[in-house]
């Protein structure tokens, strides 16, 4: 129950992040992640119900369902558990096309994206629907799935699920084919990245930057594949042990029960990893807890399209950190601004002209380096006019204000378009 709940929450996070924060969903990567999270939400929800839909005459703990509820659980169990690894195959194929084949987003969308969605949905739906007329969905132990009823029957002695063994092998054949496919895909990506290492010293800076980006994308791809391996490895070993020995191993069953429902949670960790690393690089002084908060709440430190971010959207962590940084700058900049402008405002406190008002604001926004231009620009020639000096001072104030905006914007790198932000976060 706990593992399935974590998986469901992880998939729900990915779902809401794509649907709400990535609109319009114009990138193939996010659409694949949306399909992957939806299929895992189905499987996780089924696992949460566990033995409840099983008929009570089975003797299972908390079993209180009917044949109809057991059939419904088995149908959605098969649908979700087949579609999820198949969507992992589509995701791996996307990474292969991006890294190894260097396909553009438009080319992937036009030529192959439809198959990346059609294959998981159609295959999973077909097998799940075929289980209904054959009455395959029965009590399989800790939930309803493909099983014979009564338990231990064979051939015509079974009232339900006579062909359960055949469909189970079909199920595992599809799963293992998906695992083999992503393994081959990762090997192809590995060969490509390895070739980057040999060429890197011979290429120009732009090409080296592209190679480094491809390496980061390859790591992200490998982590998604690792999530698939963790989910299905113990299940595979358990089934092989059962077939070869005819018995169950308690340790393997426990490990399968823990890791099998967790793919949504593993996918969530991998999905948020680039965002966490980006927040860490831009806020190196923040604690891990604060960085996790920023990674899970991107709207709190990014600007909406075409509008400056407001203070109301800041997290308490960011606001507190910025206040500390601003206070430190104020202590340094008051002294710097006093000498850099020649203390003209102190000499003429009753002058409220625009120039002097601007000079007064320098104490809250300027750093000593921001006024280097003013200090260097002062003429040693006594014939320089006062107007030229005031113009230099005002320019320095304007530049100082710009630095303050950039440093204290809600987004660590203030200014970029959200689409560009998405592209830096996800390949």
Short mmCIF file of N, CA and C in Angstrom, two decimals, residues 98-168:
data_model
loop_
_atom_site.label_atom_id
_atom_site.label_comp_id
_atom_site.label_asym_id
_atom_site.label_seq_id
_atom_site.Cartn_x
_atom_site.Cartn_y
_atom_site.Cartn_z
N UNK A 98 17.36 11.38 -30.51
CA UNK A 98 17.92 12.70 -30.20
C UNK A 98 19.44 12.64 -30.11
N UNK A 99 19.98 11.63 -29.42
CA UNK A 99 21.42 11.59 -29.16
C UNK A 99 22.18 10.93 -30.30
N UNK A 100 21.75 9.75 -30.70
CA UNK A 100 22.52 9.00 -31.68
C UNK A 100 22.26 9.47 -33.11
N UNK A 101 20.99 9.70 -33.43
CA UNK A 101 20.63 10.08 -34.79
C UNK A 101 20.57 11.59 -35.00
N UNK A 102 20.60 12.36 -33.91
CA UNK A 102 20.56 13.83 -33.98
C UNK A 102 19.32 14.33 -34.72
N UNK A 103 18.18 13.68 -34.47
CA UNK A 103 16.93 14.12 -35.08
C UNK A 103 16.43 15.37 -34.37
N UNK A 104 15.78 16.23 -35.12
CA UNK A 104 15.18 17.43 -34.56
C UNK A 104 13.82 17.10 -33.94
N UNK A 105 13.33 18.00 -33.12
CA UNK A 105 12.02 17.82 -32.49
C UNK A 105 10.92 17.69 -33.54
N UNK A 106 10.95 18.53 -34.56
CA UNK A 106 9.93 18.48 -35.60
C UNK A 106 9.96 17.16 -36.37
N UNK A 107 11.14 16.67 -36.64
CA UNK A 107 11.24 15.41 -37.39
C UNK A 107 10.69 14.24 -36.58
N UNK A 108 10.98 14.22 -35.29
CA UNK A 108 10.44 13.16 -34.42
C UNK A 108 8.92 13.26 -34.35
N UNK A 109 8.42 14.47 -34.21
CA UNK A 109 6.98 14.66 -34.08
C UNK A 109 6.24 14.23 -35.34
N UNK A 110 6.78 14.53 -36.49
CA UNK A 110 6.08 14.25 -37.74
C UNK A 110 6.20 12.78 -38.13
N UNK A 111 7.36 12.18 -37.91
CA UNK A 111 7.62 10.86 -38.48
C UNK A 111 7.35 9.70 -37.53
N UNK A 112 7.61 9.84 -36.24
CA UNK A 112 7.54 8.65 -35.38
C UNK A 112 6.73 8.83 -34.11
N UNK A 113 6.34 10.04 -33.73
CA UNK A 113 5.70 10.20 -32.43
C UNK A 113 4.39 9.41 -32.34
N UNK A 114 3.62 9.37 -33.42
CA UNK A 114 2.35 8.65 -33.37
C UNK A 114 2.54 7.18 -32.99
N UNK A 115 3.64 6.60 -33.45
CA UNK A 115 3.91 5.19 -33.12
C UNK A 115 4.37 5.05 -31.67
N UNK A 116 5.03 6.08 -31.14
CA UNK A 116 5.47 6.03 -29.75
C UNK A 116 4.30 5.97 -28.78
N UNK A 117 3.15 6.50 -29.18
CA UNK A 117 1.96 6.42 -28.34
C UNK A 117 1.06 5.25 -28.74
N UNK A 118 0.98 4.97 -30.03
CA UNK A 118 0.08 3.91 -30.49
C UNK A 118 0.53 2.53 -30.00
N UNK A 119 1.83 2.27 -30.02
CA UNK A 119 2.31 0.95 -29.62
C UNK A 119 1.96 0.62 -28.16
N UNK A 120 2.26 1.45 -27.17
CA UNK A 120 1.90 1.09 -25.79
C UNK A 120 0.40 0.96 -25.58
N UNK A 121 -0.36 1.91 -26.14
CA UNK A 121 -1.80 1.91 -25.88
C UNK A 121 -2.49 0.72 -26.54
N UNK A 122 -2.21 0.48 -27.82
CA UNK A 122 -2.90 -0.58 -28.54
C UNK A 122 -2.53 -1.97 -28.03
N UNK A 123 -1.24 -2.21 -27.80
CA UNK A 123 -0.83 -3.53 -27.32
C UNK A 123 -1.41 -3.81 -25.94
N UNK A 124 -1.29 -2.85 -25.01
CA UNK A 124 -1.80 -3.06 -23.66
C UNK A 124 -3.32 -3.21 -23.66
N UNK A 125 -4.00 -2.40 -24.44
CA UNK A 125 -5.46 -2.46 -24.47
C UNK A 125 -5.94 -3.77 -25.10
N UNK A 126 -5.26 -4.24 -26.13
CA UNK A 126 -5.66 -5.49 -26.79
C UNK A 126 -5.55 -6.68 -25.85
N UNK A 127 -4.41 -6.82 -25.16
CA UNK A 127 -4.22 -7.95 -24.25
C UNK A 127 -5.20 -7.86 -23.08
N UNK A 128 -5.41 -6.64 -22.56
CA UNK A 128 -6.33 -6.49 -21.43
C UNK A 128 -7.76 -6.84 -21.82
N UNK A 129 -8.19 -6.45 -23.01
CA UNK A 129 -9.56 -6.75 -23.45
C UNK A 129 -9.73 -8.24 -23.73
N UNK A 130 -8.71 -8.89 -24.29
CA UNK A 130 -8.80 -10.32 -24.57
C UNK A 130 -8.99 -11.14 -23.29
N UNK A 131 -8.54 -10.61 -22.18
CA UNK A 131 -8.71 -11.34 -20.93
C UNK A 131 -10.13 -11.40 -20.44
N UNK A 132 -11.01 -10.54 -20.94
CA UNK A 132 -12.40 -10.52 -20.47
C UNK A 132 -13.20 -11.73 -20.96
N UNK A 133 -13.26 -12.02 -22.28
CA UNK A 133 -14.04 -13.19 -22.71
C UNK A 133 -13.46 -14.52 -22.23
N UNK A 134 -12.16 -14.57 -22.00
CA UNK A 134 -11.55 -15.81 -21.50
C UNK A 134 -11.62 -15.93 -19.98
N UNK A 135 -12.22 -14.95 -19.31
CA UNK A 135 -12.40 -14.97 -17.85
C UNK A 135 -11.06 -15.21 -17.13
N UNK A 136 -10.06 -14.44 -17.53
CA UNK A 136 -8.71 -14.65 -17.02
C UNK A 136 -8.46 -13.98 -15.67
N UNK A 137 -9.26 -12.99 -15.32
CA UNK A 137 -8.93 -12.16 -14.16
C UNK A 137 -9.56 -12.74 -12.90
N UNK A 138 -8.69 -13.32 -12.08
CA UNK A 138 -9.12 -13.99 -10.84
C UNK A 138 -8.10 -13.72 -9.74
N UNK A 139 -8.34 -14.30 -8.58
CA UNK A 139 -7.44 -14.13 -7.44
C UNK A 139 -6.07 -14.74 -7.77
N UNK A 140 -5.03 -13.90 -7.74
CA UNK A 140 -3.68 -14.40 -8.02
C UNK A 140 -2.78 -14.32 -6.80
N UNK A 141 -3.34 -14.06 -5.65
CA UNK A 141 -2.54 -13.98 -4.43
C UNK A 141 -2.80 -12.71 -3.67
N UNK A 142 -2.09 -11.63 -4.03
CA UNK A 142 -2.27 -10.37 -3.31
C UNK A 142 -3.07 -9.34 -4.10
N UNK A 143 -3.54 -9.71 -5.28
CA UNK A 143 -4.49 -8.90 -6.05
C UNK A 143 -5.06 -9.77 -7.17
N UNK A 144 -5.99 -9.20 -7.92
CA UNK A 144 -6.59 -9.93 -9.03
C UNK A 144 -5.78 -9.70 -10.30
N UNK A 145 -5.47 -10.79 -10.98
CA UNK A 145 -4.71 -10.72 -12.22
C UNK A 145 -5.01 -11.97 -13.03
N UNK A 146 -4.16 -12.33 -13.96
CA UNK A 146 -4.36 -13.52 -14.78
C UNK A 146 -4.08 -14.76 -13.93
N UNK A 147 -5.10 -15.55 -13.68
CA UNK A 147 -4.94 -16.73 -12.82
C UNK A 147 -6.10 -17.70 -13.07
N UNK A 148 -5.86 -18.94 -12.70
CA UNK A 148 -6.89 -19.97 -12.82
C UNK A 148 -7.77 -19.97 -11.57
N UNK A 149 -9.03 -20.38 -11.78
CA UNK A 149 -9.96 -20.48 -10.66
C UNK A 149 -10.80 -21.73 -10.82
N UNK A 150 -10.89 -22.56 -9.82
CA UNK A 150 -10.24 -22.47 -8.49
C UNK A 150 -8.72 -22.63 -8.58
N UNK A 151 -8.07 -22.22 -7.54
CA UNK A 151 -6.62 -22.28 -7.51
C UNK A 151 -6.12 -23.72 -7.60
N UNK A 152 -5.16 -23.94 -8.48
CA UNK A 152 -4.57 -25.26 -8.64
C UNK A 152 -5.29 -26.16 -9.62
N UNK A 153 -6.36 -25.68 -10.25
CA UNK A 153 -7.09 -26.50 -11.21
C UNK A 153 -6.32 -26.59 -12.52
N UNK A 154 -6.74 -27.49 -13.40
CA UNK A 154 -6.11 -27.63 -14.71
C UNK A 154 -7.17 -28.06 -15.74
N UNK A 155 -7.02 -27.52 -16.96
CA UNK A 155 -7.89 -27.91 -18.05
C UNK A 155 -9.35 -27.60 -17.79
N UNK A 156 -10.20 -28.57 -18.08
CA UNK A 156 -11.64 -28.37 -17.96
C UNK A 156 -12.11 -28.31 -16.52
N UNK A 157 -11.25 -28.64 -15.58
CA UNK A 157 -11.63 -28.54 -14.17
C UNK A 157 -11.76 -27.09 -13.71
N UNK A 158 -11.17 -26.16 -14.47
CA UNK A 158 -11.21 -24.74 -14.11
C UNK A 158 -12.54 -24.13 -14.55
N UNK A 159 -13.18 -23.42 -13.65
CA UNK A 159 -14.40 -22.71 -14.01
C UNK A 159 -14.10 -21.35 -14.64
N UNK A 160 -12.92 -20.81 -14.35
CA UNK A 160 -12.47 -19.54 -14.93
C UNK A 160 -10.96 -19.60 -15.17
N UNK A 161 -10.50 -18.90 -16.21
CA UNK A 161 -9.06 -18.77 -16.44
C UNK A 161 -8.39 -20.02 -16.94
N UNK A 162 -9.08 -20.79 -17.78
CA UNK A 162 -8.48 -22.04 -18.28
C UNK A 162 -7.20 -21.79 -19.05
N UNK A 163 -7.12 -20.66 -19.78
CA UNK A 163 -5.94 -20.35 -20.61
C UNK A 163 -5.01 -19.35 -19.93
N UNK A 164 -5.05 -19.31 -18.63
CA UNK A 164 -4.26 -18.31 -17.90
C UNK A 164 -2.77 -18.47 -18.15
N UNK A 165 -2.28 -19.71 -18.21
CA UNK A 165 -0.84 -19.92 -18.40
C UNK A 165 -0.35 -19.32 -19.72
N UNK A 166 -1.13 -19.50 -20.79
CA UNK A 166 -0.73 -18.97 -22.10
C UNK A 166 -0.64 -17.45 -22.04
N UNK A 167 -1.65 -16.80 -21.46
CA UNK A 167 -1.65 -15.35 -21.44
C UNK A 167 -0.58 -14.79 -20.49
N UNK A 168 -0.26 -15.54 -19.47
CA UNK A 168 0.84 -15.07 -18.61
C UNK A 168 2.15 -15.05 -19.37
#
